XYZ file of C-alpha atoms in Angstrom:
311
model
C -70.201 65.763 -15.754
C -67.555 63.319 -16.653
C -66.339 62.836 -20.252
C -68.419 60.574 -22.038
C -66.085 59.086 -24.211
C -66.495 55.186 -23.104
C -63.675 53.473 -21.720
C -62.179 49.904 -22.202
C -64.024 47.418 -20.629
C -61.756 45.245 -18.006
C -63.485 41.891 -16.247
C -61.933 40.007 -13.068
C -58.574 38.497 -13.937
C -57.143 36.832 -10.535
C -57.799 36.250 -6.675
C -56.189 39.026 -4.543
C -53.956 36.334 -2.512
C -56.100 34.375 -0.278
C -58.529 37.466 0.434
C -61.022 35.094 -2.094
C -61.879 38.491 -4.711
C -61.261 38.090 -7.975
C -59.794 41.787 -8.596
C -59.120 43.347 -12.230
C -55.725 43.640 -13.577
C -55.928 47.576 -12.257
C -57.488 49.643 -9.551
C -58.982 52.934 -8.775
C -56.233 54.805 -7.126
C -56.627 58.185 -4.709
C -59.647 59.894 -6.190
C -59.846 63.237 -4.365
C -59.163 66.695 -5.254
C -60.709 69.562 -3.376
C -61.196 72.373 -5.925
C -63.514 69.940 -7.961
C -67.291 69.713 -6.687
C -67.968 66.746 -5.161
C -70.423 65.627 -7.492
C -67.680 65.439 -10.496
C -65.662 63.797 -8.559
C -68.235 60.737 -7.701
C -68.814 61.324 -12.027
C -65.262 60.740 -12.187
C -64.913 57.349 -9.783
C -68.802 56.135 -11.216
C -67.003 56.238 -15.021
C -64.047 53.907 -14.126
C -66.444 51.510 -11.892
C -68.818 51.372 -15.400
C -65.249 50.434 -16.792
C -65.517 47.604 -14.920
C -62.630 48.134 -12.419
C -63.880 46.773 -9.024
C -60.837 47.826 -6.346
C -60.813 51.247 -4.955
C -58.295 52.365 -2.610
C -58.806 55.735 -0.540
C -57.535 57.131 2.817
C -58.270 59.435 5.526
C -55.235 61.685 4.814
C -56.238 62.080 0.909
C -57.583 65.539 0.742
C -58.455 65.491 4.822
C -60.993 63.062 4.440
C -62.565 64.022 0.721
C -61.132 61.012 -0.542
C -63.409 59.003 1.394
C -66.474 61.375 1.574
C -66.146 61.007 -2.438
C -65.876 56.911 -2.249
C -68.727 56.919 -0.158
C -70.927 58.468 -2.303
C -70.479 56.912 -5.428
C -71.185 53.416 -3.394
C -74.477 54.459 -2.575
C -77.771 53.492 -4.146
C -76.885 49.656 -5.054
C -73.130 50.230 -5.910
C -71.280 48.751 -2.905
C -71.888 45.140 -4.167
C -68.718 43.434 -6.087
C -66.429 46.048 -5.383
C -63.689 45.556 -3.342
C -62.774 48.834 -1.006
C -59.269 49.619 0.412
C -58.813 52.028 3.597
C -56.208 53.256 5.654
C -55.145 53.740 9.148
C -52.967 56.621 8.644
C -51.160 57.872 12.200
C -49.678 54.362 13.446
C -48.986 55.824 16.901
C -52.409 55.876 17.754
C -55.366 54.047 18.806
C -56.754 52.366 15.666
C -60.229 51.823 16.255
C -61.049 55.299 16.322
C -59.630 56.097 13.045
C -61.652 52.912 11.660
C -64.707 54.519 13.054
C -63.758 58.003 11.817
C -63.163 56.549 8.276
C -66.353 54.406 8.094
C -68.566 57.505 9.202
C -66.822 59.610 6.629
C -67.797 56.463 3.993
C -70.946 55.978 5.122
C -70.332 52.323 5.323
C -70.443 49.757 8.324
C -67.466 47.846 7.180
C -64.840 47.811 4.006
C -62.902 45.022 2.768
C -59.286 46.028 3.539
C -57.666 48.062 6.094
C -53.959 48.904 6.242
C -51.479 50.585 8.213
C -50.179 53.550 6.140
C -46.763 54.178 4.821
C -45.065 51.953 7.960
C -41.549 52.272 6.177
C -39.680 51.702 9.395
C -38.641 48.430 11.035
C -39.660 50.018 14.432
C -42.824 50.978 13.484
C -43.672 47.410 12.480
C -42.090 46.144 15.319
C -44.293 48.230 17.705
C -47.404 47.390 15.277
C -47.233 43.717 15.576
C -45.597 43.782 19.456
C -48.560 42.366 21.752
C -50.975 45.017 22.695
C -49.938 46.523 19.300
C -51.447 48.350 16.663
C -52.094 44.804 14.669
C -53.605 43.411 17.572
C -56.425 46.252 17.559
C -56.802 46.229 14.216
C -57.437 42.304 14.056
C -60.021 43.067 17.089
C -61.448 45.486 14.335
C -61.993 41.991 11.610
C -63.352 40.122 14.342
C -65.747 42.824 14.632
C -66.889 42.826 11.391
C -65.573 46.218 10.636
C -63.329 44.886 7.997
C -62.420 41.913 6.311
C -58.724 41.569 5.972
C -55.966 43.617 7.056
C -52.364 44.251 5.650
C -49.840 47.076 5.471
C -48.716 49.611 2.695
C -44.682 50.523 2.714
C -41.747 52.236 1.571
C -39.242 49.649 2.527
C -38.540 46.178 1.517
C -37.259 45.507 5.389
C -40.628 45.993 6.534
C -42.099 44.471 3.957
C -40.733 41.116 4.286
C -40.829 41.524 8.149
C -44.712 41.861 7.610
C -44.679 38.636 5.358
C -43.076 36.348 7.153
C -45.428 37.671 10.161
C -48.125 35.753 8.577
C -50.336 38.757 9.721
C -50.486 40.237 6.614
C -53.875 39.215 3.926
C -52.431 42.038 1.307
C -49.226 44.099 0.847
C -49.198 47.273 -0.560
C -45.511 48.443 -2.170
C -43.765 50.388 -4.996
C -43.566 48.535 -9.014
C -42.790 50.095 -11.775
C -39.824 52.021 -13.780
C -38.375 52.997 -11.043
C -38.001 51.381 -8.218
C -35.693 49.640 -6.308
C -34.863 45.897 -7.947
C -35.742 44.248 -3.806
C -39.478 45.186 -4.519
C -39.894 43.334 -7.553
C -36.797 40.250 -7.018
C -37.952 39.582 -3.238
C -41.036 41.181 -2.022
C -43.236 40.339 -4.820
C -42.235 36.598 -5.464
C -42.311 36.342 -1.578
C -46.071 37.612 -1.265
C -47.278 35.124 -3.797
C -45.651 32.197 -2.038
C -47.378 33.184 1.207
C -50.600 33.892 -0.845
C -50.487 37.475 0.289
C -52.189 39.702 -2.214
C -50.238 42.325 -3.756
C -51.366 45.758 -4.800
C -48.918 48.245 -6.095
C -48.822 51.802 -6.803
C -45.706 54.481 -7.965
C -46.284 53.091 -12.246
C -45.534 56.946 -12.672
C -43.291 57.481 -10.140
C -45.438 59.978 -8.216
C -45.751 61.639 -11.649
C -42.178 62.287 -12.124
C -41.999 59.520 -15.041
C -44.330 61.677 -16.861
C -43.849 65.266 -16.491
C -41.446 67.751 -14.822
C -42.309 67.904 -11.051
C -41.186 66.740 -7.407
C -43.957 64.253 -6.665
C -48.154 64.601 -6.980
C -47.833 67.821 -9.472
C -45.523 70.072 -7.308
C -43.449 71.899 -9.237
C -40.008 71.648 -9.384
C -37.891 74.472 -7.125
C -34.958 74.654 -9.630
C -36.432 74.106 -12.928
C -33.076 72.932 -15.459
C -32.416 75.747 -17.864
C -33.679 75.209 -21.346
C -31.100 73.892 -24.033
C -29.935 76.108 -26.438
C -31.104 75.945 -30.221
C -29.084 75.815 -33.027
C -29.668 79.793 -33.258
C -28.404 80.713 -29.895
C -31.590 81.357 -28.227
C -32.926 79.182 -25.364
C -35.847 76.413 -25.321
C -39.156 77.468 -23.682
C -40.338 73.861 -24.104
C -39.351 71.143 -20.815
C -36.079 70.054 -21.567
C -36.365 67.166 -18.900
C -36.680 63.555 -20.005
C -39.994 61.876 -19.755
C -41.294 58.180 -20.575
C -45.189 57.872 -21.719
C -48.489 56.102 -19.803
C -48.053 53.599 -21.840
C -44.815 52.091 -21.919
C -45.384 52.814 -17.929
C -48.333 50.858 -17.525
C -46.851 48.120 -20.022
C -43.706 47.724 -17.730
C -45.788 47.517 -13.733
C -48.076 44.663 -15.640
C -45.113 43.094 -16.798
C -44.239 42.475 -13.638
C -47.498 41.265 -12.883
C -48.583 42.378 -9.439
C -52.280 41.285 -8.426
C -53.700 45.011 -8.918
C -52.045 47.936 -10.102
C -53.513 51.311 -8.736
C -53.456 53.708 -11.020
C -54.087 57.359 -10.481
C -57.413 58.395 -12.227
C -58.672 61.921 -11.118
C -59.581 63.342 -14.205
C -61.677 61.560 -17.353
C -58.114 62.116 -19.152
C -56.220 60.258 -16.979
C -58.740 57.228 -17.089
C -58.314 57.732 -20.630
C -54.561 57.754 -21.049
C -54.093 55.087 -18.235
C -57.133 52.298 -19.631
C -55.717 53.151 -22.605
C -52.476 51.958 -21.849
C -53.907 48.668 -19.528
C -56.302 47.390 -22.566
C -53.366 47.584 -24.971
C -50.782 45.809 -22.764
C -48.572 43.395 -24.208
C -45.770 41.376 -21.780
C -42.419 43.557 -22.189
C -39.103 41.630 -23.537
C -36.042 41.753 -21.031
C -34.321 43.630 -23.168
C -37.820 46.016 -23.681
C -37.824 46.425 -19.891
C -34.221 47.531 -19.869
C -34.895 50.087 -21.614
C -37.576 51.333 -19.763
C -35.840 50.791 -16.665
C -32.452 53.095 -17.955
C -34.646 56.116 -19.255
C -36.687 55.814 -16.332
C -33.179 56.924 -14.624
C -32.575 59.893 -17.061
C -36.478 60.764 -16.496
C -35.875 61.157 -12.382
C -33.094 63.175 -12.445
C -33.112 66.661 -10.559
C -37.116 66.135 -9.521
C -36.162 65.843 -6.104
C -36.741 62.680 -3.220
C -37.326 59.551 -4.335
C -38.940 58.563 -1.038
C -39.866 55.188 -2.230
C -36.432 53.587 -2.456
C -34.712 53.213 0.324
């Protein structure tokens, strides 16, 4: 069962660009965890949805499909209506209207509201998405269809992104804000997507995690762990001696920014915890506040390996 403990209660706050839903300030980000029964899981996603959160993004590579098979469930039985559902086409070299039917089987669904191209961080790979005959092309054929609403592209690379917004091609962007991320995302991309009325949807507030703990990414652990300091009396530190910043000074700075939605990670009932936590309490940061966050955020990436999300 999932904790019990209610939750902040969050209501519609602004349109997603010109998609027409009225999306809360925060979303449901990947759900999906394979050594936790399935029925927990659904617990899990059910308990932020009662929140009131109504934007849940999922993908065919999360957990080889688990992601979905867990979003699907917890739609059934009269809880599809008002929520707004993001999938992905995850291999961009191949036909996309299989993997749209491959994802809407595993959902149990006939059609979702968003589909987007997965992690296209290379100019190339837009090019050869949007080139006639493309990738873009079938997955338009795909919204005609009635297999999907909109369609848009998640990315790595401010390059592609604004490639994919001056397209016009685009209904929602998907892209890095938060601590720590390169300045283009936040100075170019995101003004730039709310001039088009493209609706923006961000993810990396914890920097894969990294903000918040000592790991590489997703709660790998680090291959050269930093050496504890020493104390005062010559012996060494057992507790993590690597700089972290908090949810909530995390949370505070991505909302700052003010992206449509901000997906946040909520696997466990004490992640939705710490992170609605941190969402119901947020006040606007200074300048000065978000320097602040911005230079520890720094101190708090060092030696936790790739940053794959700046280029």
């Amino acid at each position: 069962m999932a904790d019990e403990r209610p939750l902040p209660r969050f209501q519609p706050r602004r349109q997603l660009g010109r998609t027409g839903f009225t999306a809360t300030v925060v979303g449901i980000g990947d759900l999906a965890d394979r050594s936790v029964p399935l029925e927990r899981c659904v617990a899990t996603l059910h308990r932020a949805m009662d929140a009131g959160l109504n934007l849940i993004d999922t993908a065919p590579g999360y957990e080889e499909g688990y992601s979905e098979e867990i979003v699907g469930e917890a739609l059934r039985h009269g809880r599809r209506e008002g929520m707004f559902i993001i999938d992905k086409v995850d291999f961009l070299d191949q036909p996309v209207a299989p993997q749209v039917e491959q994802s809407l089987r595993r959902l149990r669904l006939e059609a979702v509201d968003l589909f987007v191209f997965h992690n296209v961080s290379k100019l190339d790979t837009w090019a050869q998405l949007a080139a006639p005959g493309g990738g873009l092309e079938e997955l338009e054929r795909c919204v005609r269809q009635g297999k999907a609403r909109f369609r848009g592209i998640s990315s790595h690379h401010p390059d592609v992104l604004r490639a994919a917004l001056e397209s016009g091609r685009c209904d929602v962007v998907m892209f890095p804000v938060g601590p720590f991320v390169h300045p283009r995302y936040v100075e170019e991309i995101l003004p730039l997507a709310k001039a088009k009325g493209v609706g923006t949807v961000s993810f990396k507030t914890f920097g894969a995690g990294k903000l918040l703990g000592d790991t590489e990414g997703y709660g790998r652990p680090l291959q050269a762990r930093p050496r504890g300091k020493v104390s005062s009396g010559g012996s060494e530190a057992s507790a993590p001696t690597l700089p972290h910043l908090g949810v909530e000074e995390c949370v505070h700075y991505t909302l700052t920014l003010d992206p449509d939605v901000a997906l946040l990670g909520m696997s466990f009932a004490n992640e939705q915890d710490a992170a609605l936590a941190a969402a119901a309490s947020f006040r606007p940061l200074t300048p000065a506040q978000l320097a602040d966050v911005r230079q520890r955020a720094v101190r708090a990436m060092e030696d936790k390996g790739a940053v794959w999300w700046n280029p």
